[in-house]
CSV table of C-alpha atoms in Angstrom, one decimal:
chain,number,residue,atom,x,y,z
A,1,MET,CA,-18.7,-128.8,-106.8
A,2,ILE,CA,-15.3,-127.5,-105.6
A,3,GLU,CA,-15.0,-126.0,-109.1
A,4,PHE,CA,-17.6,-124.3,-108.8
A,5,PHE,CA,-16.6,-122.6,-104.8
A,6,ILE,CA,-13.3,-121.8,-106.8
A,7,ALA,CA,-15.1,-119.7,-109.9
A,8,LEU,CA,-17.1,-117.8,-107.5
A,9,LYS,CA,-13.9,-116.9,-105.6
A,10,ASP,CA,-12.3,-116.2,-109.1
A,11,TYR,CA,-14.8,-114.7,-111.5
A,12,GLN,CA,-16.5,-111.4,-111.0
A,13,PHE,CA,-19.5,-112.8,-113.0
A,14,MET,CA,-20.0,-115.7,-110.7
A,15,GLN,CA,-20.2,-113.8,-107.8
A,16,TYR,CA,-23.0,-111.2,-109.7
A,17,ALA,CA,-24.9,-114.4,-110.9
A,18,MET,CA,-25.0,-115.3,-106.9
A,19,ALA,CA,-25.8,-111.8,-105.7
A,20,ALA,CA,-28.7,-112.0,-108.6
A,21,CYS,CA,-29.8,-115.4,-107.1
A,22,LEU,CA,-29.8,-113.8,-103.2
A,23,LEU,CA,-31.5,-110.8,-104.4
A,24,ALA,CA,-34.5,-112.4,-106.4
A,25,SER,CA,-34.8,-114.7,-103.5
A,26,LEU,CA,-36.1,-111.9,-101.4
A,27,GLY,CA,-39.0,-110.3,-103.5
A,28,CYS,CA,-39.6,-114.1,-104.9
A,29,GLY,CA,-40.2,-115.2,-101.6
A,30,VAL,CA,-42.3,-112.3,-100.2
A,31,MET,CA,-44.7,-112.2,-103.0
A,32,GLY,CA,-44.7,-115.5,-103.9
A,33,THR,CA,-46.6,-116.0,-100.6
A,34,TYR,CA,-49.3,-113.5,-101.4
A,35,VAL,CA,-49.4,-115.2,-104.9
A,36,VAL,CA,-49.8,-119.0,-103.4
A,37,ILE,CA,-52.4,-118.3,-100.6
A,38,LYS,CA,-54.6,-115.8,-102.9
A,39,ARG,CA,-54.3,-118.6,-105.7
A,40,ILE,CA,-53.7,-116.5,-108.5
A,41,SER,CA,-50.9,-118.4,-110.1
A,42,PHE,CA,-52.5,-118.3,-113.7
A,43,LEU,CA,-53.2,-114.5,-113.3
A,44,THR,CA,-49.4,-114.3,-112.4
A,45,GLY,CA,-48.5,-116.6,-115.9
A,46,GLY,CA,-50.5,-113.9,-117.9
A,47,ILE,CA,-48.6,-111.4,-116.5
A,48,ALA,CA,-45.2,-112.9,-116.7
A,49,HIS,CA,-45.8,-113.9,-120.1
A,50,THR,CA,-47.1,-110.7,-121.3
A,51,ILE,CA,-44.0,-108.6,-120.0
A,52,LEU,CA,-42.1,-110.0,-123.5
A,53,ALA,CA,-44.6,-107.7,-125.6
A,54,GLY,CA,-42.5,-104.4,-123.4
A,55,MET,CA,-39.5,-106.1,-123.6
A,56,GLY,CA,-39.7,-106.8,-127.9
A,57,ILE,CA,-41.1,-102.9,-128.3
A,58,ALA,CA,-38.1,-102.1,-126.3
A,59,TYR,CA,-35.5,-103.6,-128.0
A,60,PHE,CA,-37.5,-102.4,-131.1
A,61,LEU,CA,-36.9,-98.9,-130.0
A,62,ASN,CA,-33.3,-99.4,-128.9
A,63,GLY,CA,-34.1,-98.9,-125.4
A,64,SER,CA,-33.2,-100.9,-121.9
A,65,PRO,CA,-35.3,-104.4,-122.2
A,66,LEU,CA,-35.7,-104.4,-118.2
A,67,VAL,CA,-37.5,-100.8,-118.7
A,68,GLY,CA,-39.7,-102.2,-121.0
A,69,ALA,CA,-40.3,-104.8,-118.5
A,70,ILE,CA,-41.6,-102.8,-115.8
A,71,ILE,CA,-43.5,-100.8,-118.0
A,72,ALA,CA,-45.3,-103.8,-119.4
A,73,ALA,CA,-45.4,-105.4,-115.8
A,74,LEU,CA,-47.1,-102.5,-114.4
A,75,ILE,CA,-49.2,-102.1,-117.2
A,76,THR,CA,-50.3,-105.4,-117.6
A,77,ALA,CA,-51.0,-106.1,-113.7
A,78,VAL,CA,-53.4,-102.7,-113.8
A,79,LEU,CA,-55.3,-104.7,-117.1
A,80,ILE,CA,-55.7,-108.1,-115.2
A,81,GLY,CA,-56.4,-106.9,-112.0
A,82,PHE,CA,-59.5,-104.6,-113.8
A,83,ILE,CA,-60.3,-107.9,-115.8
A,84,LYS,CA,-60.5,-110.1,-112.2
A,85,LEU,CA,-62.6,-107.6,-110.1
A,86,ARG,CA,-64.9,-106.2,-113.4
A,87,TRP,CA,-65.5,-109.2,-115.8
A,88,ARG,CA,-65.0,-112.1,-113.2
A,89,GLN,CA,-67.0,-114.7,-115.3
A,90,ASP,CA,-64.5,-114.2,-118.5
A,91,GLU,CA,-61.6,-114.2,-116.3
A,92,ASP,CA,-59.9,-117.2,-117.7
A,93,ILE,CA,-60.4,-116.2,-121.2
A,94,LEU,CA,-58.9,-113.1,-121.2
A,95,ILE,CA,-55.9,-113.4,-119.3
A,96,ALA,CA,-55.7,-115.9,-121.3
A,97,ALA,CA,-55.8,-113.8,-124.5
A,98,PHE,CA,-53.4,-111.7,-122.9
A,99,TRP,CA,-50.8,-114.1,-122.1
A,100,SER,CA,-50.6,-115.0,-126.0
A,101,CYS,CA,-51.2,-111.5,-127.2
A,102,GLY,CA,-48.5,-110.1,-125.1
A,103,MET,CA,-46.0,-112.8,-126.6
A,104,ALA,CA,-47.4,-112.4,-130.1
A,105,ILE,CA,-46.3,-108.7,-129.7
A,106,GLY,CA,-43.3,-109.3,-128.4
A,107,ILE,CA,-42.3,-111.6,-130.8
A,108,ILE,CA,-42.9,-109.5,-133.6
A,109,PHE,CA,-41.3,-106.6,-132.3
A,110,ILE,CA,-38.0,-109.2,-132.2
A,111,SER,CA,-39.2,-109.8,-135.7
A,112,LEU,CA,-38.9,-106.5,-136.8
A,113,THR,CA,-35.7,-105.4,-135.2
A,114,PRO,CA,-32.6,-105.8,-137.4
A,115,GLY,CA,-30.0,-108.9,-136.4
A,116,TYR,CA,-31.3,-111.6,-133.8
A,117,ASN,CA,-30.1,-110.6,-130.4
A,118,THR,CA,-29.1,-113.4,-128.1
A,119,ASP,CA,-29.6,-111.4,-125.1
A,120,LEU,CA,-33.5,-111.5,-125.3
A,121,MET,CA,-33.4,-115.1,-125.9
A,122,SER,CA,-31.7,-115.0,-122.5
A,123,TYR,CA,-35.0,-113.3,-121.3
A,124,LEU,CA,-37.1,-115.6,-122.1
A,125,PHE,CA,-35.1,-119.1,-120.6
A,126,GLY,CA,-32.8,-116.6,-118.2
A,127,ASN,CA,-28.9,-116.3,-118.1
A,128,ILE,CA,-27.5,-115.6,-114.7
A,129,LEU,CA,-24.5,-115.6,-116.1
A,130,LEU,CA,-24.8,-112.4,-118.1
A,131,VAL,CA,-26.3,-110.3,-114.9
A,132,SER,CA,-24.4,-107.2,-114.8
A,133,PHE,CA,-23.7,-105.1,-111.8
A,134,ASP,CA,-26.5,-102.2,-113.1
A,135,ASP,CA,-28.6,-105.2,-113.1
A,136,LEU,CA,-28.0,-106.2,-109.8
A,137,LEU,CA,-28.7,-102.5,-108.6
A,138,LEU,CA,-32.1,-102.6,-110.5
A,139,MET,CA,-32.6,-106.0,-108.8
A,140,ALA,CA,-31.8,-104.3,-105.1
A,141,GLY,CA,-34.0,-101.2,-106.0
A,142,LEU,CA,-36.9,-103.3,-106.5
A,143,ASP,CA,-36.3,-105.6,-103.2
A,144,VAL,CA,-36.3,-102.4,-101.3
A,145,LEU,CA,-39.4,-101.4,-103.0
A,146,VAL,CA,-41.4,-104.2,-103.4
A,147,ILE,CA,-40.2,-105.0,-99.2
A,148,SER,CA,-41.3,-101.9,-98.0
A,149,LEU,CA,-44.8,-101.4,-99.6
A,150,VAL,CA,-45.6,-105.0,-98.1
A,151,PHE,CA,-44.3,-103.7,-94.6
A,152,ILE,CA,-46.4,-100.5,-94.7
A,153,PHE,CA,-49.6,-102.4,-96.4
A,154,TYR,CA,-48.9,-105.6,-94.7
A,155,ARG,CA,-52.7,-105.3,-92.6
A,156,GLN,CA,-54.3,-104.0,-95.4
A,157,PHE,CA,-52.7,-106.8,-97.7
A,158,LEU,CA,-53.5,-109.5,-95.1
A,159,ALA,CA,-57.2,-108.3,-94.6
A,160,ALA,CA,-58.1,-108.1,-99.0
A,161,THR,CA,-56.5,-111.7,-99.7
A,162,PHE,CA,-58.4,-113.1,-96.0
A,163,ASP,CA,-61.7,-111.4,-96.4
A,164,GLU,CA,-62.7,-109.2,-99.0
A,165,GLU,CA,-66.1,-109.0,-97.7
A,166,PHE,CA,-65.0,-107.5,-94.5
A,167,ALA,CA,-62.1,-105.8,-95.7
A,168,ARG,CA,-64.8,-103.9,-97.5
A,169,LEU,CA,-66.8,-103.4,-94.4
A,170,ARG,CA,-64.3,-102.3,-92.8
A,171,GLY,CA,-63.0,-99.1,-94.9
A,172,ILE,CA,-60.4,-100.6,-96.9
A,173,ASN,CA,-60.7,-100.1,-100.6
A,174,VAL,CA,-59.9,-103.7,-101.8
A,175,GLU,CA,-59.6,-103.4,-105.5
A,176,ALA,CA,-56.7,-100.4,-105.0
A,177,THR,CA,-55.1,-102.9,-102.4
A,178,TYR,CA,-55.6,-106.1,-105.1
A,179,ILE,CA,-54.0,-103.6,-107.7
A,180,LEU,CA,-51.2,-102.7,-105.9
A,181,LEU,CA,-50.4,-106.0,-105.0
A,182,LEU,CA,-50.7,-107.1,-108.4
A,183,CYS,CA,-48.3,-104.3,-109.4
A,184,LEU,CA,-46.1,-105.4,-106.5
A,185,ILE,CA,-46.3,-109.0,-107.7
A,186,ALA,CA,-45.4,-107.9,-111.7
A,187,LEU,CA,-41.7,-105.7,-110.2
A,188,THR,CA,-41.1,-109.2,-108.7
A,189,ILE,CA,-41.3,-111.4,-111.9
A,190,VAL,CA,-39.0,-108.3,-113.6
A,191,LEU,CA,-36.7,-109.5,-110.9
A,192,LEU,CA,-36.9,-113.1,-111.0
A,193,ILE,CA,-36.5,-112.9,-115.1
A,194,GLN,CA,-32.9,-112.2,-114.6
A,195,VAL,CA,-32.5,-115.6,-113.3
A,196,VAL,CA,-34.6,-117.5,-115.1
A,197,GLY,CA,-36.3,-116.0,-117.5
A,198,LEU,CA,-40.0,-115.6,-118.2
A,199,ILE,CA,-41.4,-118.7,-119.2
A,200,LEU,CA,-39.8,-120.7,-116.2
A,201,VAL,CA,-40.7,-117.4,-113.8
A,202,MET,CA,-43.8,-118.9,-112.6
A,203,ALA,CA,-42.4,-121.7,-110.9
A,204,LEU,CA,-39.7,-120.1,-109.1
A,205,LEU,CA,-42.3,-117.9,-107.3
A,206,ILE,CA,-45.1,-120.4,-106.6
A,207,LEU,CA,-43.0,-123.5,-105.5
A,208,PRO,CA,-40.8,-121.6,-102.5
A,209,ALA,CA,-44.0,-120.2,-101.1
A,210,ALA,CA,-45.7,-123.5,-101.6
A,211,CYS,CA,-43.0,-125.1,-99.5
A,212,ALA,CA,-42.9,-122.7,-97.1
A,213,ILE,CA,-47.2,-122.5,-96.3
A,214,GLN,CA,-47.0,-126.7,-95.5
A,215,PHE,CA,-45.0,-125.4,-92.6
A,216,SER,CA,-46.2,-122.8,-90.8
A,217,SER,CA,-49.9,-120.7,-90.7
A,218,SER,CA,-48.3,-117.0,-89.9
A,219,ILE,CA,-48.0,-115.1,-93.1
A,220,PRO,CA,-44.2,-113.6,-92.0
A,221,ARG,CA,-43.2,-116.7,-91.0
A,222,ILE,CA,-44.1,-118.3,-94.5
A,223,MET,CA,-42.1,-115.4,-96.3
A,224,ALA,CA,-39.1,-115.6,-93.9
A,225,LEU,CA,-39.3,-119.7,-95.0
A,226,ALA,CA,-40.0,-118.7,-98.8
A,227,VAL,CA,-37.3,-116.3,-99.0
A,228,ALA,CA,-34.7,-118.7,-97.0
A,229,LEU,CA,-36.0,-121.6,-99.7
A,230,SER,CA,-35.8,-119.4,-102.6
A,231,ALA,CA,-32.0,-118.7,-102.2
A,232,LEU,CA,-31.7,-122.1,-101.4
A,233,ILE,CA,-33.5,-123.5,-104.3
A,234,THR,CA,-31.8,-120.3,-106.7
A,235,SER,CA,-27.9,-121.0,-105.0
A,236,GLY,CA,-28.3,-125.0,-105.4
A,237,GLY,CA,-30.1,-125.2,-109.1
A,238,PHE,CA,-26.7,-122.7,-110.1
A,239,MET,CA,-24.1,-124.4,-108.6
A,240,LEU,CA,-25.5,-127.6,-110.0
A,241,SER,CA,-25.4,-126.4,-113.3
A,242,TYR,CA,-21.9,-125.4,-113.2
A,243,GLY,CA,-20.5,-128.5,-113.6
A,244,PRO,CA,-21.9,-130.2,-116.5
A,245,ASP,CA,-22.4,-126.8,-118.5
A,246,LEU,CA,-26.3,-126.7,-118.0
A,247,PRO,CA,-28.6,-124.0,-118.3
A,248,ALA,CA,-28.8,-122.6,-114.9
A,249,GLY,CA,-32.5,-120.8,-115.2
A,250,ALA,CA,-34.0,-124.7,-116.1
A,251,SER,CA,-31.8,-126.3,-113.4
A,252,ILE,CA,-32.7,-124.0,-110.6
A,253,ILE,CA,-36.7,-124.9,-111.5
A,254,ILE,CA,-36.0,-128.6,-111.2
A,255,VAL,CA,-34.5,-128.1,-108.2
A,256,ALA,CA,-37.2,-126.3,-106.9
A,257,THR,CA,-39.8,-128.9,-108.1
A,258,VAL,CA,-37.5,-131.7,-105.9
A,259,VAL,CA,-37.9,-129.4,-103.0
A,260,TYR,CA,-41.2,-129.1,-103.3
A,261,PHE,CA,-42.2,-132.8,-103.4
A,262,ILE,CA,-39.7,-133.6,-100.5
A,263,SER,CA,-41.7,-130.6,-98.6
A,264,ILE,CA,-45.0,-132.4,-99.5
A,265,PHE,CA,-43.8,-136.1,-98.4
A,266,LEU,CA,-41.9,-134.0,-94.9
A,267,ALA,CA,-45.6,-132.4,-94.5
A,268,ARG,CA,-47.2,-135.5,-94.4
A,269,PHE,CA,-44.9,-137.2,-92.3
A,270,ARG,CA,-45.4,-134.3,-89.9
A,271,HIS,CA,-49.1,-134.8,-90.3
A,272,ASP,CA,-49.0,-138.3,-89.3
B,1,MET,CA,-84.6,-93.9,-77.0
B,2,SER,CA,-83.0,-92.4,-80.2
B,3,SER,CA,-83.7,-94.8,-83.4
B,4,VAL,CA,-79.9,-95.4,-84.3
B,5,ILE,CA,-81.3,-97.5,-87.3
B,6,SER,CA,-84.0,-96.3,-89.5
B,7,PHE,CA,-85.6,-97.6,-92.8
B,8,GLU,CA,-88.0,-95.6,-94.7
B,9,ASN,CA,-90.0,-96.9,-97.2
B,10,VAL,CA,-87.2,-98.7,-99.0
B,11,SER,CA,-87.8,-101.3,-101.7
B,12,PHE,CA,-84.7,-103.5,-103.6
B,13,ALA,CA,-84.8,-105.4,-106.5
B,14,TYR,CA,-82.6,-108.0,-108.0
B,15,ASN,CA,-82.7,-108.2,-111.9
B,16,HIS,CA,-86.3,-106.4,-111.6
B,17,ILE,CA,-87.6,-109.2,-108.9
B,18,ASN,CA,-88.9,-107.5,-106.0
B,19,VAL,CA,-86.6,-108.6,-103.4
B,20,LEU,CA,-87.5,-105.9,-100.2
B,21,GLU,CA,-90.8,-103.9,-100.8
B,22,ASP,CA,-91.7,-100.6,-98.6
B,23,ILE,CA,-89.8,-101.5,-95.6
B,24,SER,CA,-90.0,-99.2,-93.2
B,25,LEU,CA,-88.5,-99.6,-89.8
B,26,GLU,CA,-86.8,-97.9,-86.5
B,27,VAL,CA,-84.3,-99.8,-84.2
B,28,GLU,CA,-83.8,-98.0,-81.0
B,29,ALA,CA,-80.8,-97.6,-78.8
B,30,GLU,CA,-79.7,-101.1,-77.1
B,31,GLU,CA,-82.5,-103.0,-78.7
B,32,PHE,CA,-81.9,-106.3,-79.5
B,33,PHE,CA,-84.0,-107.1,-82.3
B,34,GLY,CA,-84.9,-110.1,-84.3
B,35,ILE,CA,-85.5,-110.7,-87.9
B,36,ILE,CA,-87.3,-114.1,-88.8
B,37,GLY,CA,-88.8,-115.2,-92.3
B,38,PRO,CA,-88.7,-118.0,-94.7
B,39,ASN,CA,-85.9,-118.8,-97.2
B,40,ALA,CA,-85.4,-115.7,-99.8
B,41,ALA,CA,-87.8,-113.5,-98.2
B,42,GLY,CA,-85.1,-110.9,-98.1
B,43,LYS,CA,-83.2,-111.0,-94.8
B,44,SER,CA,-79.6,-111.4,-95.7
B,45,THR,CA,-80.5,-108.3,-98.4
B,46,LEU,CA,-81.6,-106.3,-96.3
B,47,LEU,CA,-78.2,-106.7,-93.6
B,48,LYS,CA,-76.6,-105.8,-97.0
B,49,LEU,CA,-78.5,-102.6,-97.0
B,50,LEU,CA,-77.8,-101.7,-93.5
B,51,LEU,CA,-73.8,-102.6,-93.7
B,52,GLY,CA,-73.9,-100.3,-96.9
B,53,MET,CA,-72.8,-103.6,-99.2
B,54,LEU,CA,-76.2,-102.8,-101.8
B,55,GLU,CA,-77.7,-99.5,-102.6
B,56,ALA,CA,-81.8,-98.8,-102.1
B,57,ASP,CA,-83.8,-98.6,-105.5
B,58,LYS,CA,-86.1,-96.8,-103.3
B,59,GLY,CA,-86.6,-95.0,-99.9
B,60,SER,CA,-83.6,-94.0,-97.3
B,61,ILE,CA,-81.7,-95.6,-94.6
B,62,GLN,CA,-80.0,-94.1,-91.8
B,63,VAL,CA,-77.7,-95.6,-89.8
B,64,LEU,CA,-76.4,-93.7,-86.5
B,65,GLY,CA,-77.5,-90.6,-88.6
B,66,ARG,CA,-75.3,-91.0,-91.5
B,67,THR,CA,-75.9,-93.1,-94.8
B,68,PRO,CA,-74.8,-97.0,-94.0
B,69,VAL,CA,-71.3,-96.9,-95.7
B,70,GLU,CA,-70.4,-93.8,-93.5
B,71,ALA,CA,-71.3,-95.7,-90.5
B,72,SER,CA,-70.4,-99.2,-91.7
B,73,HIS,CA,-66.9,-98.9,-89.6
B,74,LEU,CA,-69.2,-98.9,-86.4
B,75,ILE,CA,-71.1,-101.4,-87.1
B,76,GLY,CA,-69.8,-105.0,-86.2
B,77,TYR,CA,-70.8,-108.1,-88.4
B,78,VAL,CA,-70.8,-111.7,-88.0
B,79,PRO,CA,-71.9,-113.3,-91.5
B,80,GLN,CA,-73.9,-116.3,-91.7
B,81,ALA,CA,-70.7,-118.5,-93.4
B,82,PRO,CA,-67.0,-117.7,-93.0
B,83,SER,CA,-66.2,-116.1,-96.4
B,84,PHE,CA,-62.9,-116.6,-96.3
B,85,PRO,CA,-61.2,-120.2,-97.4
B,86,ARG,CA,-60.9,-122.7,-94.0
B,87,ASP,CA,-57.4,-123.3,-95.2
B,88,PHE,CA,-55.8,-119.8,-95.5
B,89,PRO,CA,-52.9,-120.0,-93.0
B,90,ILE,CA,-53.6,-117.4,-90.5
B,91,LYS,CA,-54.0,-117.8,-86.5
B,92,VAL,CA,-57.7,-116.9,-84.6
B,93,GLU,CA,-55.8,-114.0,-83.1
B,94,ASP,CA,-54.7,-112.6,-86.4
B,95,VAL,CA,-58.5,-113.0,-87.1
B,96,VAL,CA,-59.8,-111.1,-84.7
B,97,LEU,CA,-56.8,-108.2,-85.0
B,98,LEU,CA,-58.4,-107.7,-88.5
B,99,GLY,CA,-61.6,-106.6,-87.1
B,100,CYS,CA,-59.4,-103.6,-85.2
B,101,GLN,CA,-59.1,-102.0,-88.8
B,102,ASN,CA,-60.6,-98.8,-87.8
B,103,SER,CA,-57.9,-98.0,-85.1
B,104,ALA,CA,-56.1,-94.7,-85.2
B,105,ARG,CA,-52.9,-96.9,-86.7
B,106,TYR,CA,-53.6,-97.7,-90.4
B,107,PHE,CA,-50.3,-98.6,-91.1
B,108,GLY,CA,-47.9,-101.4,-90.5
B,109,GLY,CA,-48.3,-104.4,-88.5
B,110,PHE,CA,-50.7,-104.7,-85.2
B,111,SER,CA,-50.3,-102.4,-82.3
B,112,SER,CA,-49.9,-103.8,-78.7
B,113,GLU,CA,-53.0,-102.1,-77.7
B,114,GLU,CA,-54.9,-103.7,-80.6
B,115,ARG,CA,-53.4,-106.9,-79.2
B,116,LYS,CA,-55.1,-106.4,-76.1
B,117,ILE,CA,-58.3,-105.4,-77.4
B,118,ALA,CA,-58.3,-108.7,-79.4
B,119,HIS,CA,-57.2,-111.2,-76.5
B,120,GLU,CA,-60.3,-109.5,-74.8
B,121,ALA,CA,-62.5,-110.0,-77.2
B,122,LEU,CA,-61.3,-113.8,-77.5
B,123,GLN,CA,-61.8,-113.9,-73.6
B,124,VAL,CA,-65.3,-112.8,-74.4
B,125,VAL,CA,-66.1,-115.7,-76.2
B,126,GLU,CA,-64.2,-118.1,-74.4
B,127,ILE,CA,-61.7,-119.0,-77.0
B,128,ASP,CA,-58.8,-117.2,-75.8
B,129,LYS,CA,-56.9,-120.4,-75.2
B,130,LEU,CA,-57.3,-121.2,-79.3
B,131,ALA,CA,-55.6,-117.6,-80.1
B,132,ARG,CA,-52.4,-119.3,-81.5
B,133,LEU,CA,-54.1,-122.0,-83.3
B,134,PRO,CA,-54.9,-121.7,-87.1
B,135,ILE,CA,-58.1,-121.3,-88.2
B,136,ALA,CA,-58.5,-124.3,-90.0
B,137,GLU,CA,-58.2,-126.9,-86.7
B,138,LEU,CA,-61.4,-124.9,-85.5
B,139,SER,CA,-64.9,-126.6,-85.0
B,140,GLY,CA,-68.1,-124.8,-86.1
B,141,GLY,CA,-69.0,-123.3,-83.4
B,142,GLN,CA,-65.4,-122.1,-82.3
B,143,VAL,CA,-65.3,-120.3,-85.9
B,144,GLN,CA,-68.4,-118.8,-85.2
B,145,ARG,CA,-67.0,-117.8,-81.8
B,146,MET,CA,-63.9,-116.5,-83.4
B,147,LEU,CA,-66.4,-114.5,-86.0
B,148,ILE,CA,-68.2,-112.9,-83.3
B,149,ALA,CA,-64.9,-111.8,-81.4
B,150,ARG,CA,-63.3,-110.3,-84.7
B,151,ALA,CA,-67.0,-107.9,-84.7
B,152,LEU,CA,-66.5,-107.1,-81.3
B,153,ALA,CA,-62.7,-106.2,-81.7
B,154,GLY,CA,-63.9,-103.2,-83.9
B,155,GLN,CA,-65.8,-102.0,-80.5
B,156,PRO,CA,-69.0,-101.6,-82.7
B,157,GLU,CA,-72.2,-99.5,-81.7
B,158,ILE,CA,-74.3,-101.8,-83.3
B,159,LEU,CA,-73.9,-105.7,-83.6
B,160,VAL,CA,-75.1,-107.4,-86.8
B,161,LEU,CA,-75.1,-111.2,-86.5
B,162,ASP,CA,-76.8,-112.7,-90.1
B,163,GLU,CA,-77.7,-116.8,-88.4
B,164,PRO,CA,-75.3,-116.9,-86.3
B,165,THR,CA,-75.9,-119.9,-84.4
B,166,ALA,CA,-76.8,-122.2,-87.8
B,167,ASN,CA,-73.7,-124.7,-88.0
B,168,ILE,CA,-73.6,-125.1,-83.8
B,169,ASP,CA,-75.7,-127.4,-81.4
B,170,VAL,CA,-77.9,-126.4,-79.0
B,171,GLN,CA,-75.4,-125.7,-75.9
B,172,ALA,CA,-73.2,-123.3,-78.3
B,173,GLU,CA,-76.4,-121.9,-79.4
B,174,GLU,CA,-77.7,-120.7,-76.1
B,175,ASN,CA,-73.9,-119.6,-74.7
B,176,ILE,CA,-73.8,-117.4,-77.6
B,177,PHE,CA,-77.3,-116.1,-77.1
B,178,SER,CA,-76.7,-115.1,-73.5
B,179,LEU,CA,-73.1,-113.3,-74.0
B,180,LEU,CA,-75.4,-111.4,-76.8
B,181,LYS,CA,-77.6,-110.0,-73.9
B,182,GLN,CA,-74.4,-109.2,-71.9
B,183,TYR,CA,-73.4,-107.1,-74.5
B,184,ASN,CA,-77.0,-105.9,-75.4
B,185,LYS,CA,-76.5,-103.1,-71.9
B,186,HIS,CA,-74.5,-101.3,-74.1
B,187,MET,CA,-74.7,-102.3,-78.0
B,188,THR,CA,-77.7,-102.5,-79.9
B,189,ILE,CA,-78.0,-105.9,-81.8
B,190,ILE,CA,-79.8,-106.8,-84.6
B,191,VAL,CA,-80.1,-110.9,-85.3
B,192,VAL,CA,-81.3,-112.8,-88.5
B,193,SER,CA,-82.3,-116.2,-87.2
B,194,HIS,CA,-85.2,-118.7,-88.9
B,195,ASP,CA,-85.5,-120.4,-85.1
B,196,ILE,CA,-88.2,-117.8,-83.9
B,197,ALA,CA,-88.9,-120.0,-80.5
B,198,PHE,CA,-85.4,-119.4,-79.7
B,199,ILE,CA,-84.4,-116.3,-80.3
B,200,SER,CA,-88.0,-114.5,-79.1
B,201,SER,CA,-86.6,-115.4,-75.2
B,202,TYR,CA,-83.5,-113.0,-76.1
B,203,VAL,CA,-85.4,-110.3,-78.2
B,204,ASN,CA,-87.4,-107.6,-77.6
B,205,ARG,CA,-89.1,-107.2,-80.7
B,206,VAL,CA,-89.1,-109.6,-83.8
B,207,GLY,CA,-89.3,-108.4,-87.4
B,208,CYS,CA,-91.1,-111.1,-89.3
B,209,LEU,CA,-90.0,-110.3,-93.1
B,210,ASN,CA,-91.4,-111.9,-96.1
B,211,THR,CA,-90.5,-109.1,-98.8
B,212,ARG,CA,-92.4,-107.1,-96.6
B,213,LEU,CA,-91.7,-106.2,-93.1
B,214,VAL,CA,-94.2,-106.6,-89.9
B,215,CYS,CA,-92.7,-106.2,-86.9
B,216,HIS,CA,-93.6,-107.8,-83.3
B,217,GLU,CA,-93.2,-107.0,-79.9
B,218,THR,CA,-91.9,-110.5,-78.9
B,219,GLU,CA,-94.9,-111.4,-76.3
B,220,SER,CA,-97.0,-110.9,-79.2
B,221,ILE,CA,-95.9,-113.7,-81.6
B,222,SER,CA,-98.7,-116.5,-82.3
B,223,GLY,CA,-98.7,-119.3,-84.3
B,224,LYS,CA,-101.3,-116.9,-86.8
B,225,THR,CA,-98.6,-114.8,-87.1
B,226,MET,CA,-95.8,-117.6,-88.4
B,227,GLU,CA,-98.4,-119.3,-90.7
B,228,GLU,CA,-98.9,-115.9,-92.4
B,229,LEU,CA,-94.9,-115.4,-92.4
B,230,TYR,CA,-94.4,-118.8,-93.6
B,231,GLY,CA,-97.5,-119.3,-95.8
B,232,ALA,CA,-97.9,-122.8,-94.4
B,233,PRO,CA,-99.2,-124.9,-90.8
B,234,ILE,CA,-96.7,-124.1,-88.1
B,235,LYS,CA,-97.1,-126.5,-85.5
B,236,MET,CA,-96.2,-124.9,-82.0
B,237,ILE,CA,-95.0,-127.3,-79.2
B,238,HIS,CA,-94.3,-126.6,-76.0
B,239,HIS,CA,-92.1,-128.9,-74.4
B,240,GLU,CA,-89.5,-128.7,-71.3
B,241,HIS,CA,-86.1,-130.2,-70.5
């Protein structure tokens, strides 16, 4: 434990990693709340895995994989949003198809790229120790964008996630609001990929908000609590992984799961 | 008196099955109009056309001189059953605040003016003490009152209620209708109900709907009218409490 704090004081890459944990927690707590209350975990998983297509293509074209991830995330969010709104009866199958096909496209482009790039593996499973200053700037920018839009469209998001029929009657464009919400979730996934990788991203997005929702009935409070829990989970997982040299992403997800089960127990205890 | 709702020869079909046929209806300002009819008679469809949630196949509909979609923000709607999950993490006052959506302030959080309007709406339906409670903790009757408060918070010109008393006891039903009667002094009210005996003491006029619509003054409703509407013998029992 003390080794971790010494390393955090001495090494820049450790400081960047901790900053990445905290920056990821902001978007994660805010957008994870919408994923949990709207019950769209599967849909979120579909977006996360399809992002590999964008990263693979960006690698093949010698571009930035994160830019590829952002473009793929936004395109997938819009397409999956349309599937949800227009082909509701086949939603399950279509999202599963997107999920697998996105990964398949990503793998094909990786295999077509000469040499084996270890960076891409870090995006699959996360490698927080490789976060650069430019990555941190991008993460901060995404946080500012996501949180500002949630603040601006707070009442539209609340109305459309709570009661679509009534929101429509009150003149809210529920479809456009829903697509915007999915785009913000997609950008948050890109934020989290830096920390835990796209395979594990779903758990980090959902579990802190799922813990928080058990202790409040106010969405802003759930968001604040989810941000605090995300910060605790990501930095705690990172810290625990350091001594025994375990993968940080996987350690963070295990901590998140343990915290979630503790929260279920505490919520039951409080209720009784 | 001017007509605020006008249906002219309106027909509507779901998958080529006629649900509403040749409906013509005029509702005057500040009228309390009841719609009754058996299951699958087209009552909810008629309301959805009025609210602009569906489009008529034939005929025309005018609400306050506009199309139903243009006028939807001027209508307060209380659905038959809540169309939201009961475990959604939201407090009663926030649900009512969502009824204020047509205010000048469109973005960001809710203003103090909107909070005042929501609080007044909660006072009217006598659940202001429950304002800070999560909706999961409300009873069926309290949810119904919350939905009425949400509709009133939009300060509508027309209030539309679909079976507002379906899930509540008789005393609560009486309270809600007495409340509506007060609001009727400055608001047009349309109410769909299966309980003709009950609503007849509050409404001015009743529309009997079974694919087609026939309107009656409340005094003229007889056992024969009811038999024709429901297609089965109806016993009218007069009793005192």
